[in-house]
């Protein structure tokens, strides 16, 4: 028996990873780490052993990790890099005796202080896999679908592509890695690149009305401004083959994600 624990299981990535792992691994050997009773109850209703602990609670982590063989460590959402690193070190300390750790890092993780330090600690540890997840496709698409009500979507990307990835694909890849760890220690996970012009055409078809694309300033791009600027500089354009290799199929394209987002939004109107 190989008992696997997924942290951050109440979040979008961790929750999707739990669901994917249940299709690959016996349910009685799948465990989830959450921070609330409500989240624990939801997971228990689908037959998953839910354990409560916080990344900032070393004693709670040590208790939660008892009987676990492998860990899927979803990185902390805390924005402060010093606090994030403190939390990551607490997780790694609790996981010191586990046979394998899979860590979800980020695109450019080697340039982020907390992620880079965590990746280095895992290299020193050995028996670890680092997944540098690309930016999620869904937030870009969801914002565009909402803006499309005006008849247009805007971007400050200078028509350059973004190689993002769907949350579902990243979660499935993580589940596959922790269920059967590969020999390679580092994976750069990106989906097929897309542009906002392409997304406007896709939304026109999905919504049944014209949706145009307009160039806007970085400031007018709102919360996505910094990422649009990075795309305009070519930083987000690079595709990789790693996600396809882990999935054993082509990753979801932006059109597939957009169709799902539109269907979900329509279902909640």
PDB file of C-alpha atoms in Angstrom:
ATOM      1  CA  UNK A   1       0.000   0.000   0.000  1.00  0.00           C
ATOM      2  CA  UNK A   2       1.188   3.502  -0.858  1.00  0.00           C
ATOM      3  CA  UNK A   3      -0.526   6.274   1.076  1.00  0.00           C
ATOM      4  CA  UNK A   4      -0.528   9.633  -0.701  1.00  0.00           C
ATOM      5  CA  UNK A   5      -1.337  13.006   0.857  1.00  0.00           C
ATOM      6  CA  UNK A   6      -2.326  16.053  -1.187  1.00  0.00           C
ATOM      7  CA  UNK A   7      -1.976  19.434   0.498  1.00  0.00           C
ATOM      8  CA  UNK A   8      -4.091  22.468  -0.347  1.00  0.00           C
ATOM      9  CA  UNK A   9      -6.947  20.097  -1.129  1.00  0.00           C
ATOM     10  CA  UNK A  10      -9.636  22.751  -0.658  1.00  0.00           C
ATOM     11  CA  UNK A  11      -8.081  24.921  -3.383  1.00  0.00           C
ATOM     12  CA  UNK A  12      -8.727  24.658  -7.114  1.00  0.00           C
ATOM     13  CA  UNK A  13      -5.488  22.865  -7.996  1.00  0.00           C
ATOM     14  CA  UNK A  14      -5.343  20.632  -4.932  1.00  0.00           C
ATOM     15  CA  UNK A  15      -9.029  19.742  -5.141  1.00  0.00           C
ATOM     16  CA  UNK A  16      -8.738  18.836  -8.808  1.00  0.00           C
ATOM     17  CA  UNK A  17      -5.626  16.785  -8.042  1.00  0.00           C
ATOM     18  CA  UNK A  18      -7.563  14.789  -5.424  1.00  0.00           C
ATOM     19  CA  UNK A  19     -10.268  14.014  -7.973  1.00  0.00           C
ATOM     20  CA  UNK A  20      -7.692  12.964 -10.554  1.00  0.00           C
ATOM     21  CA  UNK A  21      -5.798  10.803  -8.081  1.00  0.00           C
ATOM     22  CA  UNK A  22      -8.988   8.946  -7.189  1.00  0.00           C
ATOM     23  CA  UNK A  23      -9.086   7.677 -10.783  1.00  0.00           C
ATOM     24  CA  UNK A  24      -5.496   6.417 -10.539  1.00  0.00           C
ATOM     25  CA  UNK A  25      -5.069   5.164  -6.988  1.00  0.00           C
ATOM     26  CA  UNK A  26      -7.171   3.284  -4.397  1.00  0.00           C
ATOM     27  CA  UNK A  27      -9.426   5.714  -2.531  1.00  0.00           C
ATOM     28  CA  UNK A  28      -8.475   4.264   0.847  1.00  0.00           C
ATOM     29  CA  UNK A  29      -4.865   5.307   0.167  1.00  0.00           C
ATOM     30  CA  UNK A  30      -5.705   8.895  -0.844  1.00  0.00           C
ATOM     31  CA  UNK A  31      -5.509  11.540   1.873  1.00  0.00           C
ATOM     32  CA  UNK A  32      -6.065  15.291   1.794  1.00  0.00           C
ATOM     33  CA  UNK A  33      -4.792  18.166   3.899  1.00  0.00           C
ATOM     34  CA  UNK A  34      -7.215  21.035   4.536  1.00  0.00           C
ATOM     35  CA  UNK A  35      -7.582  23.917   6.965  1.00  0.00           C
ATOM     36  CA  UNK A  36     -11.306  23.844   7.782  1.00  0.00           C
ATOM     37  CA  UNK A  37     -13.906  21.381   9.029  1.00  0.00           C
ATOM     38  CA  UNK A  38     -16.172  22.315   6.124  1.00  0.00           C
ATOM     39  CA  UNK A  39     -13.538  21.371   3.547  1.00  0.00           C
ATOM     40  CA  UNK A  40     -12.777  18.167   5.439  1.00  0.00           C
ATOM     41  CA  UNK A  41     -16.460  17.202   5.450  1.00  0.00           C
ATOM     42  CA  UNK A  42     -16.753  17.718   1.681  1.00  0.00           C
ATOM     43  CA  UNK A  43     -13.824  15.401   1.030  1.00  0.00           C
ATOM     44  CA  UNK A  44     -15.002  12.761   3.465  1.00  0.00           C
ATOM     45  CA  UNK A  45     -18.311  12.610   1.616  1.00  0.00           C
ATOM     46  CA  UNK A  46     -16.430  11.364  -1.478  1.00  0.00           C
ATOM     47  CA  UNK A  47     -14.495   8.803   0.547  1.00  0.00           C
ATOM     48  CA  UNK A  48     -11.253  10.689   1.099  1.00  0.00           C
ATOM     49  CA  UNK A  49      -9.503  10.798   4.456  1.00  0.00           C
ATOM     50  CA  UNK A  50      -9.238  14.517   5.242  1.00  0.00           C
ATOM     51  CA  UNK A  51      -6.709  15.793   7.761  1.00  0.00           C
ATOM     52  CA  UNK A  52      -6.632  19.283   9.236  1.00  0.00           C
ATOM     53  CA  UNK A  53      -3.421  21.275   9.524  1.00  0.00           C
ATOM     54  CA  UNK A  54      -1.955  24.591   8.486  1.00  0.00           C
ATOM     55  CA  UNK A  55       1.405  25.190   6.784  1.00  0.00           C
ATOM     56  CA  UNK A  56       2.250  27.536   9.642  1.00  0.00           C
ATOM     57  CA  UNK A  57       1.648  24.783  12.240  1.00  0.00           C
ATOM     58  CA  UNK A  58       4.679  22.422  12.355  1.00  0.00           C
ATOM     59  CA  UNK A  59       3.172  20.203  15.056  1.00  0.00           C
ATOM     60  CA  UNK A  60      -0.093  19.854  13.155  1.00  0.00           C
ATOM     61  CA  UNK A  61       1.805  18.993   9.967  1.00  0.00           C
ATOM     62  CA  UNK A  62       3.816  16.299  11.741  1.00  0.00           C
ATOM     63  CA  UNK A  63       0.592  14.706  12.961  1.00  0.00           C
ATOM     64  CA  UNK A  64      -1.095  14.970   9.555  1.00  0.00           C
ATOM     65  CA  UNK A  65       1.838  13.325   7.783  1.00  0.00           C
ATOM     66  CA  UNK A  66       1.809  10.175   9.936  1.00  0.00           C
ATOM     67  CA  UNK A  67       1.376   7.039   7.867  1.00  0.00           C
ATOM     68  CA  UNK A  68       1.974   8.884   4.595  1.00  0.00           C
ATOM     69  CA  UNK A  69       4.399   7.583   1.969  1.00  0.00           C
ATOM     70  CA  UNK A  70       4.240  10.226  -0.769  1.00  0.00           C
ATOM     71  CA  UNK A  71       3.309  13.888  -0.710  1.00  0.00           C
ATOM     72  CA  UNK A  72       1.854  16.190  -3.349  1.00  0.00           C
ATOM     73  CA  UNK A  73       2.882  19.546  -1.926  1.00  0.00           C
ATOM     74  CA  UNK A  74       0.834  22.397  -3.401  1.00  0.00           C
ATOM     75  CA  UNK A  75       2.792  25.576  -2.780  1.00  0.00           C
ATOM     76  CA  UNK A  76       1.517  28.147  -0.288  1.00  0.00           C
ATOM     77  CA  UNK A  77      -0.758  30.911  -1.637  1.00  0.00           C
ATOM     78  CA  UNK A  78       0.747  33.408   0.826  1.00  0.00           C
ATOM     79  CA  UNK A  79       2.094  36.407  -1.091  1.00  0.00           C
ATOM     80  CA  UNK A  80       4.839  37.455   1.305  1.00  0.00           C
ATOM     81  CA  UNK A  81       7.927  35.524   0.129  1.00  0.00           C
ATOM     82  CA  UNK A  82       9.503  35.271   3.577  1.00  0.00           C
ATOM     83  CA  UNK A  83       6.334  33.858   5.137  1.00  0.00           C
ATOM     84  CA  UNK A  84       5.816  31.532   2.174  1.00  0.00           C
ATOM     85  CA  UNK A  85       9.333  30.161   2.600  1.00  0.00           C
ATOM     86  CA  UNK A  86       8.808  29.675   6.350  1.00  0.00           C
ATOM     87  CA  UNK A  87       5.688  27.687   5.600  1.00  0.00           C
ATOM     88  CA  UNK A  88       7.410  25.631   2.923  1.00  0.00           C
ATOM     89  CA  UNK A  89      10.255  24.774   5.270  1.00  0.00           C
ATOM     90  CA  UNK A  90       7.735  23.595   7.864  1.00  0.00           C
ATOM     91  CA  UNK A  91       6.134  21.289   5.271  1.00  0.00           C
ATOM     92  CA  UNK A  92       9.487  19.905   4.150  1.00  0.00           C
ATOM     93  CA  UNK A  93      10.548  19.285   7.740  1.00  0.00           C
ATOM     94  CA  UNK A  94       7.377  17.305   8.366  1.00  0.00           C
ATOM     95  CA  UNK A  95       7.942  15.396   5.116  1.00  0.00           C
ATOM     96  CA  UNK A  96      11.580  14.547   5.816  1.00  0.00           C
ATOM     97  CA  UNK A  97      10.973  10.816   6.176  1.00  0.00           C
ATOM     98  CA  UNK A  98       8.575  10.397   3.228  1.00  0.00           C
ATOM     99  CA  UNK A  99       9.675   8.332   0.260  1.00  0.00           C
ATOM    100  CA  UNK A 100       8.835  11.007  -2.348  1.00  0.00           C
ATOM    101  CA  UNK A 101       7.685  14.632  -2.519  1.00  0.00           C
ATOM    102  CA  UNK A 102       6.089  16.270  -5.564  1.00  0.00           C
ATOM    103  CA  UNK A 103       6.115  20.065  -5.411  1.00  0.00           C
ATOM    104  CA  UNK A 104       4.015  22.450  -7.500  1.00  0.00           C
ATOM    105  CA  UNK A 105       6.270  25.390  -8.256  1.00  0.00           C
ATOM    106  CA  UNK A 106       5.553  28.128 -10.803  1.00  0.00           C
ATOM    107  CA  UNK A 107       6.656  29.358 -14.205  1.00  0.00           C
ATOM    108  CA  UNK A 108       9.964  31.097 -13.509  1.00  0.00           C
ATOM    109  CA  UNK A 109      10.215  29.524 -10.067  1.00  0.00           C
ATOM    110  CA  UNK A 110      13.993  29.705 -10.222  1.00  0.00           C
ATOM    111  CA  UNK A 111      13.675  33.529 -10.155  1.00  0.00           C
ATOM    112  CA  UNK A 112      11.248  33.647  -7.213  1.00  0.00           C
ATOM    113  CA  UNK A 113      13.031  33.639  -3.820  1.00  0.00           C
ATOM    114  CA  UNK A 114      10.619  31.333  -1.979  1.00  0.00           C
ATOM    115  CA  UNK A 115      10.091  28.903  -4.834  1.00  0.00           C
ATOM    116  CA  UNK A 116      13.787  28.844  -5.726  1.00  0.00           C
ATOM    117  CA  UNK A 117      14.770  28.078  -2.137  1.00  0.00           C
ATOM    118  CA  UNK A 118      12.126  25.342  -1.903  1.00  0.00           C
ATOM    119  CA  UNK A 119      13.286  23.794  -5.173  1.00  0.00           C
ATOM    120  CA  UNK A 120      16.905  23.872  -3.922  1.00  0.00           C
ATOM    121  CA  UNK A 121      15.906  22.169  -0.674  1.00  0.00           C
ATOM    122  CA  UNK A 122      14.159  19.448  -2.648  1.00  0.00           C
ATOM    123  CA  UNK A 123      17.206  18.917  -4.847  1.00  0.00           C
ATOM    124  CA  UNK A 124      19.303  18.490  -1.714  1.00  0.00           C
ATOM    125  CA  UNK A 125      16.709  16.139  -0.252  1.00  0.00           C
ATOM    126  CA  UNK A 126      16.474  13.902  -3.306  1.00  0.00           C
ATOM    127  CA  UNK A 127      13.453  11.671  -4.046  1.00  0.00           C
ATOM    128  CA  UNK A 128      11.502  14.719  -5.204  1.00  0.00           C
ATOM    129  CA  UNK A 129       9.863  16.036  -8.350  1.00  0.00           C
ATOM    130  CA  UNK A 130       9.376  19.728  -9.101  1.00  0.00           C
ATOM    131  CA  UNK A 131       6.512  20.741 -11.386  1.00  0.00           C
ATOM    132  CA  UNK A 132       6.842  24.331 -12.576  1.00  0.00           C
ATOM    133  CA  UNK A 133       3.237  25.038 -13.436  1.00  0.00           C
ATOM    134  CA  UNK A 134       2.440  27.539 -16.135  1.00  0.00           C
ATOM    135  CA  UNK A 135      -0.026  30.324 -15.453  1.00  0.00           C
ATOM    136  CA  UNK A 136      -3.600  29.079 -15.324  1.00  0.00           C
ATOM    137  CA  UNK A 137      -5.656  29.596 -18.485  1.00  0.00           C
ATOM    138  CA  UNK A 138      -8.965  29.884 -16.634  1.00  0.00           C
ATOM    139  CA  UNK A 139      -8.526  33.313 -14.987  1.00  0.00           C
ATOM    140  CA  UNK A 140      -7.549  34.932 -18.300  1.00  0.00           C
ATOM    141  CA  UNK A 141     -10.509  33.353 -20.076  1.00  0.00           C
ATOM    142  CA  UNK A 142     -13.020  34.053 -17.306  1.00  0.00           C
ATOM    143  CA  UNK A 143     -12.105  37.746 -17.263  1.00  0.00           C
ATOM    144  CA  UNK A 144     -12.378  37.871 -21.051  1.00  0.00           C
ATOM    145  CA  UNK A 145     -15.803  36.192 -21.064  1.00  0.00           C
ATOM    146  CA  UNK A 146     -17.081  38.715 -18.527  1.00  0.00           C
ATOM    147  CA  UNK A 147     -15.632  41.640 -20.500  1.00  0.00           C
ATOM    148  CA  UNK A 148     -17.076  40.274 -23.763  1.00  0.00           C
ATOM    149  CA  UNK A 149     -20.520  41.437 -22.607  1.00  0.00           C
ATOM    150  CA  UNK A 150     -19.369  44.835 -23.885  1.00  0.00           C
ATOM    151  CA  UNK A 151     -18.669  43.391 -27.339  1.00  0.00           C
ATOM    152  CA  UNK A 152     -14.909  43.423 -27.046  1.00  0.00           C
ATOM    153  CA  UNK A 153     -11.987  42.146 -24.978  1.00  0.00           C
ATOM    154  CA  UNK A 154      -8.786  44.066 -24.348  1.00  0.00           C
ATOM    155  CA  UNK A 155      -5.176  43.097 -23.835  1.00  0.00           C
ATOM    156  CA  UNK A 156      -1.792  44.747 -23.437  1.00  0.00           C
ATOM    157  CA  UNK A 157       0.066  41.750 -24.854  1.00  0.00           C
ATOM    158  CA  UNK A 158       1.131  43.404 -28.138  1.00  0.00           C
ATOM    159  CA  UNK A 159      -0.486  40.395 -29.855  1.00  0.00           C
ATOM    160  CA  UNK A 160       2.158  38.100 -28.404  1.00  0.00           C
ATOM    161  CA  UNK A 161       1.141  34.567 -27.319  1.00  0.00           C
ATOM    162  CA  UNK A 162       0.659  33.161 -23.830  1.00  0.00           C
ATOM    163  CA  UNK A 163       1.548  29.515 -23.178  1.00  0.00           C
ATOM    164  CA  UNK A 164      -0.752  28.898 -20.216  1.00  0.00           C
ATOM    165  CA  UNK A 165      -2.251  25.627 -18.972  1.00  0.00           C
ATOM    166  CA  UNK A 166      -5.637  24.538 -17.668  1.00  0.00           C
ATOM    167  CA  UNK A 167      -6.010  23.790 -13.982  1.00  0.00           C
ATOM    168  CA  UNK A 168      -7.519  20.398 -14.807  1.00  0.00           C
ATOM    169  CA  UNK A 169      -4.484  19.394 -16.866  1.00  0.00           C
ATOM    170  CA  UNK A 170      -1.990  20.596 -14.268  1.00  0.00           C
ATOM    171  CA  UNK A 171      -3.888  18.750 -11.545  1.00  0.00           C
ATOM    172  CA  UNK A 172      -4.019  15.547 -13.569  1.00  0.00           C
ATOM    173  CA  UNK A 173      -0.304  15.783 -14.317  1.00  0.00           C
ATOM    174  CA  UNK A 174       0.483  16.246 -10.619  1.00  0.00           C
ATOM    175  CA  UNK A 175      -1.707  13.277  -9.687  1.00  0.00           C
ATOM    176  CA  UNK A 176       0.019  11.091 -12.264  1.00  0.00           C
ATOM    177  CA  UNK A 177       3.459  12.088 -10.998  1.00  0.00           C
ATOM    178  CA  UNK A 178       2.716  11.411  -7.336  1.00  0.00           C
ATOM    179  CA  UNK A 179       1.022   8.109  -8.211  1.00  0.00           C
ATOM    180  CA  UNK A 180       4.017   6.957 -10.257  1.00  0.00           C
ATOM    181  CA  UNK A 181       7.036   9.265  -9.814  1.00  0.00           C
ATOM    182  CA  UNK A 182       9.112   9.637 -12.997  1.00  0.00           C
ATOM    183  CA  UNK A 183      12.888   9.645 -13.122  1.00  0.00           C
ATOM    184  CA  UNK A 184      13.134  13.289 -14.203  1.00  0.00           C
ATOM    185  CA  UNK A 185      13.273  15.740 -11.316  1.00  0.00           C
ATOM    186  CA  UNK A 186      12.095  18.958 -13.036  1.00  0.00           C
ATOM    187  CA  UNK A 187       9.193  19.521 -15.424  1.00  0.00           C
ATOM    188  CA  UNK A 188       8.159  22.789 -17.098  1.00  0.00           C
ATOM    189  CA  UNK A 189       4.412  22.522 -17.629  1.00  0.00           C
ATOM    190  CA  UNK A 190       2.841  24.695 -20.325  1.00  0.00           C
ATOM    191  CA  UNK A 191      -0.143  24.247 -22.584  1.00  0.00           C
ATOM    192  CA  UNK A 192      -0.556  25.328 -26.211  1.00  0.00           C
ATOM    193  CA  UNK A 193       0.089  29.046 -26.704  1.00  0.00           C
ATOM    194  CA  UNK A 194      -2.780  31.351 -27.673  1.00  0.00           C
ATOM    195  CA  UNK A 195      -3.391  35.027 -28.380  1.00  0.00           C
ATOM    196  CA  UNK A 196      -6.174  37.399 -27.403  1.00  0.00           C
ATOM    197  CA  UNK A 197      -7.099  37.798 -31.081  1.00  0.00           C
ATOM    198  CA  UNK A 198      -7.649  34.034 -31.203  1.00  0.00           C
ATOM    199  CA  UNK A 199      -9.642  34.152 -27.963  1.00  0.00           C
ATOM    200  CA  UNK A 200     -11.893  36.906 -29.359  1.00  0.00           C
ATOM    201  CA  UNK A 201     -12.707  34.742 -32.390  1.00  0.00           C
ATOM    202  CA  UNK A 202     -13.437  31.762 -30.149  1.00  0.00           C
ATOM    203  CA  UNK A 203     -15.730  33.784 -27.896  1.00  0.00           C
ATOM    204  CA  UNK A 204     -17.580  35.153 -30.923  1.00  0.00           C
ATOM    205  CA  UNK A 205     -18.473  31.594 -31.855  1.00  0.00           C
ATOM    206  CA  UNK A 206     -19.295  30.443 -28.337  1.00  0.00           C
ATOM    207  CA  UNK A 207     -21.418  33.480 -27.459  1.00  0.00           C
ATOM    208  CA  UNK A 208     -23.118  33.762 -30.841  1.00  0.00           C
ATOM    209  CA  UNK A 209     -22.263  37.446 -31.296  1.00  0.00           C
ATOM    210  CA  UNK A 210     -19.239  39.423 -32.475  1.00  0.00           C
ATOM    211  CA  UNK A 211     -16.453  39.893 -29.957  1.00  0.00           C
ATOM    212  CA  UNK A 212     -13.600  42.129 -31.055  1.00  0.00           C
ATOM    213  CA  UNK A 213     -10.105  42.468 -29.631  1.00  0.00           C
ATOM    214  CA  UNK A 214      -8.631  45.846 -28.710  1.00  0.00           C
ATOM    215  CA  UNK A 215      -5.134  46.794 -27.651  1.00  0.00           C
ATOM    216  CA  UNK A 216      -5.164  48.574 -24.296  1.00  0.00           C
ATOM    217  CA  UNK A 217      -2.510  49.957 -21.976  1.00  0.00           C
ATOM    218  CA  UNK A 218      -0.988  47.887 -19.196  1.00  0.00           C
ATOM    219  CA  UNK A 219      -2.820  50.100 -16.696  1.00  0.00           C
ATOM    220  CA  UNK A 220      -6.148  49.516 -18.442  1.00  0.00           C
ATOM    221  CA  UNK A 221      -5.565  45.743 -18.383  1.00  0.00           C
ATOM    222  CA  UNK A 222      -6.264  45.850 -14.647  1.00  0.00           C
ATOM    223  CA  UNK A 223      -4.986  42.993 -12.462  1.00  0.00           C
ATOM    224  CA  UNK A 224      -3.683  41.201 -15.565  1.00  0.00           C
ATOM    225  CA  UNK A 225      -1.534  44.182 -16.554  1.00  0.00           C
ATOM    226  CA  UNK A 226       1.795  42.801 -15.260  1.00  0.00           C
ATOM    227  CA  UNK A 227       1.215  39.443 -16.942  1.00  0.00           C
ATOM    228  CA  UNK A 228       0.167  41.137 -20.180  1.00  0.00           C
ATOM    229  CA  UNK A 229       3.389  43.154 -20.036  1.00  0.00           C
ATOM    230  CA  UNK A 230       5.362  39.957 -19.547  1.00  0.00           C
ATOM    231  CA  UNK A 231       3.568  38.430 -22.535  1.00  0.00           C
ATOM    232  CA  UNK A 232       4.327  41.518 -24.628  1.00  0.00           C
ATOM    233  CA  UNK A 233       8.005  41.039 -23.757  1.00  0.00           C
ATOM    234  CA  UNK A 234       7.819  37.430 -24.974  1.00  0.00           C
ATOM    235  CA  UNK A 235       8.277  35.950 -21.509  1.00  0.00           C
ATOM    236  CA  UNK A 236       5.115  33.810 -21.621  1.00  0.00           C
ATOM    237  CA  UNK A 237       5.335  32.585 -25.215  1.00  0.00           C
ATOM    238  CA  UNK A 238       7.524  29.529 -24.744  1.00  0.00           C
ATOM    239  CA  UNK A 239       5.718  26.198 -25.101  1.00  0.00           C
ATOM    240  CA  UNK A 240       7.113  22.940 -23.728  1.00  0.00           C
ATOM    241  CA  UNK A 241       6.322  19.286 -24.355  1.00  0.00           C
ATOM    242  CA  UNK A 242       6.435  18.267 -20.679  1.00  0.00           C
ATOM    243  CA  UNK A 243       2.720  18.554 -19.922  1.00  0.00           C
ATOM    244  CA  UNK A 244       1.797  16.454 -22.953  1.00  0.00           C
ATOM    245  CA  UNK A 245       4.334  13.821 -21.914  1.00  0.00           C
ATOM    246  CA  UNK A 246       2.935  13.533 -18.412  1.00  0.00           C
ATOM    247  CA  UNK A 247      -0.682  13.461 -19.564  1.00  0.00           C
ATOM    248  CA  UNK A 248      -0.096  11.079 -22.460  1.00  0.00           C
ATOM    249  CA  UNK A 249      -2.305  13.319 -24.616  1.00  0.00           C
ATOM    250  CA  UNK A 250      -2.470  16.851 -25.930  1.00  0.00           C
ATOM    251  CA  UNK A 251      -3.223  19.449 -23.232  1.00  0.00           C
ATOM    252  CA  UNK A 252      -6.452  21.424 -23.440  1.00  0.00           C
ATOM    253  CA  UNK A 253      -6.356  24.329 -25.846  1.00  0.00           C
ATOM    254  CA  UNK A 254      -7.767  27.751 -24.965  1.00  0.00           C
ATOM    255  CA  UNK A 255     -10.939  27.031 -26.946  1.00  0.00           C
ATOM    256  CA  UNK A 256     -11.734  23.995 -24.808  1.00  0.00           C
ATOM    257  CA  UNK A 257     -11.196  25.985 -21.631  1.00  0.00           C
ATOM    258  CA  UNK A 258     -13.309  28.853 -22.980  1.00  0.00           C
ATOM    259  CA  UNK A 259     -16.188  26.503 -23.812  1.00  0.00           C
ATOM    260  CA  UNK A 260     -16.107  25.141 -20.268  1.00  0.00           C
ATOM    261  CA  UNK A 261     -15.987  28.630 -18.739  1.00  0.00           C
ATOM    262  CA  UNK A 262     -18.888  29.865 -20.874  1.00  0.00           C
ATOM    263  CA  UNK A 263     -20.955  26.790 -19.978  1.00  0.00           C
ATOM    264  CA  UNK A 264     -20.213  27.258 -16.271  1.00  0.00           C
ATOM    265  CA  UNK A 265     -21.098  30.954 -16.334  1.00  0.00           C
ATOM    266  CA  UNK A 266     -24.318  30.283 -18.276  1.00  0.00           C
ATOM    267  CA  UNK A 267     -25.239  27.634 -15.738  1.00  0.00           C
ATOM    268  CA  UNK A 268     -25.034  30.178 -12.923  1.00  0.00           C
ATOM    269  CA  UNK A 269     -27.034  32.966 -14.580  1.00  0.00           C
TER     270      UNK A 269
END
